[in-house]
Coordinates of C-alpha atoms in Angstrom, one line a residue:
Chain A
M129 CA 1.0 160.1 -52.5
Q130 CA 3.1 163.3 -51.5
L131 CA 5.4 163.1 -48.5
A132 CA 7.3 165.8 -46.9
K133 CA 10.0 165.3 -44.2
R134 CA 9.6 167.2 -40.5
T135 CA 11.2 167.5 -37.4
K136 CA 9.3 165.7 -34.7
L137 CA 10.3 166.8 -30.6
E138 CA 8.3 164.8 -28.1
I139 CA 8.9 167.0 -24.8
F140 CA 8.1 165.8 -21.3
V141 CA 8.0 168.7 -18.9
E142 CA 6.4 169.7 -15.7
Q143 CA 2.9 171.6 -15.7
H144 CA 4.4 174.8 -14.4
A145 CA 6.5 175.2 -17.4
L146 CA 3.8 174.7 -19.9
A147 CA 3.2 177.9 -21.0
R148 CA 6.8 179.2 -21.4
I149 CA 7.0 175.9 -23.1
E150 CA 4.2 176.6 -25.9
A151 CA 5.2 180.4 -25.9
M152 CA 8.4 179.1 -26.9
L153 CA 7.7 176.5 -29.7
G154 CA 5.6 179.4 -31.3
E155 CA 8.9 181.7 -31.3
S156 CA 10.8 179.0 -32.6
G157 CA 8.7 178.7 -35.6
F158 CA 6.3 175.8 -35.2
T159 CA 2.6 176.2 -36.7
G160 CA 1.2 173.9 -34.1
W161 CA 1.8 171.2 -31.3
S162 CA -0.7 169.3 -29.4
V163 CA -0.2 168.9 -25.1
F164 CA -1.0 165.5 -23.1
E165 CA -1.4 164.8 -19.7
G166 CA 0.6 162.6 -17.9
V167 CA -0.9 159.5 -15.9
E168 CA 1.8 157.6 -14.1
G169 CA 5.4 156.2 -14.9
A170 CA 8.6 155.9 -14.1
G171 CA 12.2 158.1 -14.4
S172 CA 15.6 158.5 -13.3
Q173 CA 14.6 159.2 -10.0
G174 CA 12.1 156.5 -9.3
G175 CA 8.5 156.7 -10.3
W176 CA 5.8 159.2 -10.4
R177 CA 2.4 159.1 -10.2
Q178 CA -0.8 162.0 -10.8
T179 CA -2.6 162.1 -7.6
G180 CA -5.6 164.2 -7.3
I181 CA -3.7 167.7 -6.1
T182 CA -0.8 166.6 -4.5
E183 CA 1.3 166.6 -7.5
G184 CA 2.2 168.0 -10.7
A185 CA 2.0 165.7 -13.9
A186 CA 4.3 165.3 -16.4
Y187 CA 3.1 166.1 -20.1
L188 CA 4.3 165.4 -23.6
L189 CA 4.1 168.2 -25.6
V190 CA 4.1 167.3 -29.4
A191 CA 5.8 169.8 -32.0
I192 CA 5.8 168.9 -35.6
G193 CA 7.9 171.6 -37.6
S194 CA 10.8 172.8 -39.8
E195 CA 14.6 171.7 -38.5
A196 CA 15.4 174.8 -38.0
A197 CA 12.3 175.6 -35.8
A198 CA 13.6 172.2 -34.2
E199 CA 17.2 173.4 -33.5
S200 CA 16.3 176.3 -32.0
A201 CA 13.4 174.9 -29.8
L202 CA 16.1 172.3 -28.2
S203 CA 18.8 175.5 -28.2
W204 CA 15.9 177.0 -25.7
L205 CA 15.5 173.5 -23.7
A206 CA 19.1 173.3 -23.7
D207 CA 19.1 176.1 -21.1
Y208 CA 16.2 174.8 -19.5
F209 CA 16.8 171.5 -18.5
T210 CA 20.0 173.0 -17.0
V211 CA 17.5 173.7 -14.5
Y212 CA 14.4 171.7 -14.3
P213 CA 13.6 168.1 -15.3
G214 CA 12.3 167.2 -18.2
I215 CA 13.1 165.0 -21.3
V216 CA 12.9 165.8 -25.3
A217 CA 13.3 162.6 -28.3
V218 CA 13.4 164.2 -31.3
S219 CA 12.7 162.2 -34.5
E220 CA 12.7 162.6 -38.4
V221 CA 9.4 161.9 -39.6
A222 CA 7.8 161.8 -42.6
V223 CA 4.3 164.0 -43.1
M224 CA 1.4 164.7 -45.3
R225 CA 0.6 167.9 -46.4
G226 CA 3.6 169.5 -45.5
D227 CA 2.8 173.3 -45.8
R228 CA 1.1 173.0 -43.0
F229 CA 4.0 172.4 -40.7
Chain B
M194 CA -10.5 168.6 35.5
D195 CA -6.6 167.8 34.5
F196 CA -5.3 167.7 31.5
L197 CA -5.0 164.2 30.4
Q198 CA -9.0 163.9 31.2
V199 CA -9.3 166.9 28.5
A200 CA -6.9 165.3 26.4
G201 CA -8.6 162.0 26.7
E202 CA -12.5 163.1 25.8
A203 CA -10.8 165.1 22.9
A204 CA -9.2 162.5 21.7
A205 CA -12.3 160.7 21.3
A206 CA -14.4 162.5 20.0
N207 CA -11.9 163.6 17.8
L208 CA -11.2 159.9 16.4
L209 CA -15.3 158.8 16.3
A210 CA -15.1 161.9 14.1
P211 CA -16.7 160.5 10.2
A212 CA -14.1 162.8 8.5
I213 CA -11.1 161.3 10.4
L214 CA -12.9 157.7 9.9
F215 CA -13.0 158.6 6.4
F216 CA -9.6 159.6 6.7
A217 CA -8.5 156.0 8.1
L218 CA -10.5 154.2 5.4
G219 CA -8.3 156.2 2.5
A220 CA -5.2 154.9 4.2
F221 CA -6.2 151.2 4.9
A222 CA -7.5 151.2 1.4
G223 CA -4.0 152.3 0.3
F224 CA -1.7 150.5 2.7
A225 CA -4.2 147.3 1.2
K226 CA -3.1 148.3 -2.3
S227 CA -7.1 148.8 -3.1
D228 CA -7.8 149.9 -6.4
L229 CA -9.8 152.3 -4.6
S230 CA -9.3 155.7 -6.6
I231 CA -10.7 159.1 -6.7
P232 CA -10.7 160.7 -9.7
D233 CA -8.1 163.6 -10.5
Q234 CA -10.1 165.9 -11.1
V235 CA -12.6 165.6 -8.4
A236 CA -10.1 165.7 -6.1
K237 CA -9.2 169.1 -7.3
T238 CA -12.9 170.4 -7.4
L239 CA -13.0 169.2 -3.9
A240 CA -10.3 171.1 -3.0
L241 CA -11.3 174.3 -5.1
Y242 CA -14.5 173.6 -2.8
L243 CA -13.4 173.6 0.6
M244 CA -11.0 176.6 0.0
L245 CA -14.1 178.6 -1.6
C246 CA -16.1 177.3 1.5
I247 CA -13.5 178.2 4.2
G248 CA -13.2 181.6 2.3
F249 CA -16.1 182.8 1.9
K250 CA -17.4 181.8 5.4
G251 CA -14.5 183.4 6.9
G252 CA -15.0 186.8 5.2
A253 CA -18.4 186.4 6.1
E254 CA -17.7 186.2 9.7
A255 CA -15.3 188.7 9.7
R256 CA -18.0 191.6 8.5
A257 CA -19.9 190.2 10.9
S258 CA -17.5 191.1 13.7
G259 CA -16.0 194.1 11.8
L260 CA -12.1 194.4 11.9
S261 CA -11.4 193.9 15.2
T262 CA -7.8 193.5 17.6
E263 CA -8.4 190.1 17.8
L264 CA -8.3 189.4 14.0
L265 CA -5.1 192.0 14.0
T266 CA -3.6 190.1 16.9
A267 CA -4.3 186.5 15.5
G268 CA -2.9 187.8 12.0
G269 CA 0.1 189.8 13.7
I270 CA 1.4 186.2 15.1
G271 CA 0.7 184.1 12.1
L272 CA 2.4 186.4 9.7
T273 CA 5.1 186.1 12.1
L274 CA 5.2 182.7 13.2
G275 CA 4.6 181.9 9.4
F276 CA 8.0 183.9 8.5
L277 CA 10.1 182.8 10.8
A278 CA 9.5 179.3 11.6
P279 CA 11.5 178.0 8.2
F280 CA 14.4 180.1 9.6
A281 CA 14.4 177.8 12.3
A282 CA 12.8 174.8 10.8
Y283 CA 16.1 174.8 8.4
A284 CA 18.2 174.9 10.9
A285 CA 16.8 171.8 12.5
L286 CA 16.7 169.8 9.1
R287 CA 20.3 170.9 8.7
A288 CA 21.4 169.7 11.8
M289 CA 18.8 167.1 13.1
C290 CA 18.4 165.3 9.5
R291 CA 21.6 166.1 7.4
L292 CA 19.9 167.6 4.8
D293 CA 21.1 169.1 1.4
R294 CA 21.0 173.2 1.6
L295 CA 18.0 172.9 -0.6
T296 CA 16.1 169.9 0.3
A297 CA 16.3 171.4 3.7
A298 CA 15.0 175.0 2.6
A299 CA 12.0 173.2 0.7
T300 CA 11.3 171.4 3.3
A301 CA 11.2 174.3 5.6
A302 CA 9.0 176.1 3.7
H303 CA 6.6 173.5 3.8
Y304 CA 6.7 173.7 7.7
G305 CA 6.0 177.5 7.1
S306 CA 3.5 177.6 5.3
V307 CA 0.1 176.1 6.0
S308 CA -2.6 172.8 5.6
V309 CA -5.7 174.4 4.5
V310 CA -7.6 170.9 4.8
T311 CA -6.1 170.5 8.4
F312 CA -7.7 173.5 8.9
A313 CA -10.8 172.4 8.0
A314 CA -10.5 169.2 9.7
G315 CA -9.5 171.7 13.1
S316 CA -12.7 174.2 12.7
E317 CA -15.0 171.5 11.9
Y318 CA -13.5 169.5 15.2
L319 CA -13.6 173.0 17.1
R320 CA -18.3 173.5 15.9
S321 CA -18.4 169.3 16.6
I322 CA -17.4 170.4 20.4
G323 CA -19.1 173.3 20.7
V324 CA -16.0 175.5 20.9
E325 CA -16.8 179.1 19.5
F326 CA -13.6 180.7 17.2
G327 CA -13.2 183.9 15.1
G328 CA -14.5 183.8 11.2
Y329 CA -11.5 186.2 10.5
M330 CA -9.5 182.4 11.6
A331 CA -9.9 182.3 7.6
A332 CA -8.2 185.5 7.0
V333 CA -5.0 184.3 9.4
L334 CA -4.5 180.9 7.2
A335 CA -4.6 183.1 4.2
L336 CA -2.3 185.3 5.9
M337 CA 0.2 182.6 6.8
E338 CA 0.3 180.4 3.6
T339 CA 2.9 182.7 1.2
P340 CA 5.5 183.9 4.1
G341 CA 6.9 180.9 4.7
I342 CA 7.8 179.8 1.2
L343 CA 9.4 183.7 1.1
A344 CA 11.4 182.8 3.6
A345 CA 12.8 179.7 2.7
L346 CA 13.5 181.9 -0.7
I347 CA 15.3 183.7 1.2
I348 CA 17.3 181.1 2.9
V349 CA 18.7 180.0 -0.1
G350 CA 19.3 183.3 -1.3
A351 CA 18.6 182.8 -4.8
R352 CA 16.5 181.8 -7.7
A353 CA 16.2 178.3 -9.5
R354 CA 17.8 180.3 -12.8
A355 CA 21.1 178.5 -13.5
P356 CA 24.2 181.1 -14.3
G357 CA 23.9 181.7 -18.2
T358 CA 20.3 179.9 -18.8
R359 CA 18.1 182.2 -20.6
Y360 CA 15.1 180.6 -18.5
N361 CA 13.6 182.7 -16.2
P362 CA 10.7 181.2 -13.9
Q363 CA 8.1 183.3 -12.5
I364 CA 8.8 182.0 -8.9
F365 CA 7.0 185.2 -7.2
R366 CA 4.0 184.9 -9.4
E367 CA 3.5 181.5 -8.4
V368 CA 3.5 181.9 -5.1
L369 CA 1.7 185.2 -4.8
F370 CA -0.9 184.1 -7.2
N371 CA -0.9 180.2 -7.0
G372 CA -4.6 178.6 -7.5
A373 CA -4.9 178.3 -3.9
A374 CA -4.2 181.7 -3.0
V375 CA -6.1 182.9 -5.3
V376 CA -9.3 181.3 -5.0
L377 CA -8.9 181.5 -0.6
I378 CA -8.4 185.3 -1.0
G379 CA -11.0 186.4 -3.4
S380 CA -13.8 183.8 -1.6
F381 CA -12.4 185.5 1.6
V382 CA -13.4 189.4 0.3
I383 CA -16.6 187.6 -1.6
G384 CA -17.8 186.6 1.7
A385 CA -16.9 190.1 3.0
I386 CA -18.6 192.0 0.0
T387 CA -21.9 190.1 0.4
G388 CA -22.3 189.6 4.1
Q389 CA -24.9 188.0 5.6
S390 CA -26.9 188.4 2.0
G391 CA -24.6 186.4 0.3
M392 CA -24.6 183.4 3.1
Q393 CA -28.3 182.9 3.0
R394 CA -27.7 182.8 -0.7
L395 CA -25.0 180.5 -0.4
D396 CA -26.1 179.0 2.9
V397 CA -27.0 175.0 1.9
F398 CA -23.5 175.2 -1.2
V399 CA -21.2 176.1 2.0
G400 CA -22.9 175.3 5.0
P401 CA -24.2 171.2 5.3
L402 CA -22.5 169.9 1.8
F403 CA -19.2 171.1 3.3
Q404 CA -18.7 167.8 5.6
G405 CA -19.0 165.4 3.5
A406 CA -17.5 167.3 1.3
L407 CA -14.3 166.9 3.7
C408 CA -14.9 163.5 4.4
I409 CA -14.7 162.5 0.4
F410 CA -11.7 164.6 0.2
L411 CA -10.0 163.4 2.8
L412 CA -10.9 159.8 2.0
D413 CA -8.9 160.7 -1.3
M414 CA -5.8 162.2 1.1
G415 CA -5.7 158.6 3.0
L416 CA -5.2 157.3 -0.2
V417 CA -2.4 159.9 -1.3
A418 CA -0.8 159.7 2.1
S419 CA -0.5 155.9 2.5
R420 CA 0.8 155.3 -1.0
R421 CA 3.4 158.4 -0.3
L422 CA 4.9 156.5 2.3
A423 CA 4.7 153.5 1.1
E424 CA 6.9 154.8 -1.2
A425 CA 9.0 157.0 1.1
S426 CA 12.1 155.2 0.8
Q427 CA 14.5 158.1 1.9
L428 CA 12.1 158.5 5.1
R429 CA 14.8 158.5 7.9
F430 CA 14.1 157.8 11.2
S431 CA 15.2 161.5 12.8
M432 CA 13.1 163.1 9.5
V433 CA 9.5 161.3 11.0
V434 CA 10.9 162.4 14.3
F435 CA 11.4 166.1 13.1
A436 CA 7.8 165.7 11.5
I437 CA 6.1 164.5 14.3
G438 CA 8.0 167.1 16.8
W439 CA 8.1 170.4 14.6
P440 CA 4.0 170.7 14.8
L441 CA 4.3 170.0 18.3
L442 CA 6.7 172.7 18.8
S443 CA 5.3 174.9 16.5
A444 CA 2.2 174.8 17.9
G445 CA 3.6 175.1 21.8
V446 CA 4.9 178.2 20.4
A447 CA 1.6 179.4 18.9
L448 CA -0.2 178.8 22.3
L449 CA 2.4 181.1 24.1
A450 CA 1.8 183.7 22.0
A451 CA -1.8 183.2 21.9
D452 CA -1.9 183.5 26.1
A453 CA 0.0 186.1 26.1
A454 CA -2.0 188.1 23.4
G455 CA -5.5 187.1 25.0
L456 CA -6.8 185.1 22.3
S457 CA -9.8 182.4 23.0
I458 CA -9.7 179.2 23.2
G459 CA -11.1 178.8 19.7
D460 CA -8.2 180.8 18.0
G461 CA -5.7 180.1 20.3
A462 CA -6.8 176.1 18.9
L463 CA -6.6 177.1 15.3
L464 CA -4.4 179.4 15.6
A465 CA -1.9 176.2 16.9
V466 CA -3.3 174.0 14.6
L467 CA -2.0 176.6 11.8
A468 CA 1.2 176.4 13.2
A469 CA 1.5 172.9 13.3
S470 CA 0.6 172.3 10.1
A471 CA 2.4 172.0 6.8
S472 CA 1.5 172.5 3.2
Y473 CA 1.1 170.4 0.6
I474 CA -0.7 172.3 -2.2
A475 CA 0.9 175.5 -2.2
A476 CA 4.1 175.0 -1.3
P477 CA 5.2 171.9 -3.3
A478 CA 4.2 174.0 -6.5
A479 CA 6.3 176.7 -5.2
M480 CA 9.1 174.7 -4.7
R481 CA 9.1 172.7 -8.1
I482 CA 9.7 175.6 -9.3
A483 CA 11.6 177.7 -7.2
L484 CA 14.0 174.6 -5.5
P485 CA 13.6 172.0 -8.2
Q486 CA 17.1 171.0 -6.8
A487 CA 15.6 169.8 -4.2
D488 CA 14.9 166.4 -3.4
A489 CA 10.8 166.3 -3.8
G490 CA 10.6 162.6 -2.1
V491 CA 11.7 163.9 1.1
Y492 CA 9.5 166.9 2.1
L493 CA 6.1 165.6 0.5
P494 CA 6.5 162.6 2.7
M495 CA 7.1 164.4 5.6
S496 CA 3.8 166.7 5.2
L497 CA 1.8 164.8 3.5
G498 CA 2.8 161.0 4.6
V499 CA 3.5 162.1 8.7
T500 CA 2.5 165.1 9.9
F501 CA -0.7 165.5 7.7
P502 CA -2.0 162.5 10.1
F503 CA -0.6 162.9 13.2
N504 CA -1.9 167.0 13.1
L505 CA -5.0 164.8 12.3
I506 CA -5.3 162.6 14.1
V507 CA -3.8 163.5 17.5
G508 CA -2.7 167.1 17.4
I509 CA -5.9 169.0 16.7
P510 CA -7.7 167.4 19.2
L511 CA -4.2 167.8 21.4
Y512 CA -3.8 171.5 20.8
H513 CA -6.9 171.7 21.8
A514 CA -6.7 170.4 24.8
V515 CA -3.9 172.4 25.3
A516 CA -5.4 175.4 24.3
R517 CA -8.1 174.6 27.3
V518 CA -6.2 174.3 29.5
L519 CA -3.8 177.2 28.9
L520 CA -6.2 179.9 27.8
G521 CA -9.2 178.8 29.5

């Protein structure tokens, strides 16, 4: 089985940033990503919970792409996180059908 | 009839209303750590439904009564109060609660903006006791939603963008075109366009079903408010005093303005309800974008955990009772 090395970004942000970050991922060279809605959790400022209309949940964006695309995205996110809460985790992954990423 | 008697009758009528009792049930379930929950999407749909009903009915009634001086007067008072209140609230929060600049401004935005559900509960209360009010008060509600948020942005004098960053948050789009504002104002316009024929077609949807939906929504709000309060470790005594004292002060100012302008008891009471209410939908969403460094652990428990229940249980009948004495 042939596997290709790619870079995976896992980005946790608030709902209001989703559209901007998805646009940024596209501009950075990622060809695909997925968004997952959080239910509840805890962070450095305590617990949070998605509770109907009053609170925005944390959203997880998972994007897999080239190292160059990841570096471009991380540069943008470094700016973003100076103002807004969020987390990004970077990892090297092996993927099948590497031409798709 | 003296004021105490009026207030006592009003409080009794309010406390036995199904919507209030469902709110109490939700709060009890939350404090008791029951596994009762309303699915998020249901709560969001109900919120949209309530706004649609309020806007649509208000628009249809406003069309029936025409562009009246009462609408312009109540709207003018509402806009003025909504815009000026955050400046005074900011000063009070800084002096009284010792909040940092950004958290005080964000909290002031909540108290300058309004709560749609408090308005819904207030209007249902007035209907239940047979007090008439103008349908245009829904337009006043819509008018009062954003000035407080804009005032908070003026207070801090800067956007969230940090020096040297490329990220440019679209704060004003969020403030002016947030989902709640679009549905509320859009429904009002649709109601005004379609008028009585539109009301006849949606009669059951925006009429009899409204009370039931409000009960389910308030059940959820009881759960959320009690859980918020239980988790509010940063809530200090001075903040609780503000969260109760500020609505009383705002309602008093609104009632004096309503008296000076010659508004009816119903319109004056609803104006007081609006002035006393604190936002927990539009303002938190805007503050997350505009002032992300402000502490949501302060402004949400204050507006949702203290002010909202206070207005719902004590405030609404109290403001009506004062309006009855002052404007009657």
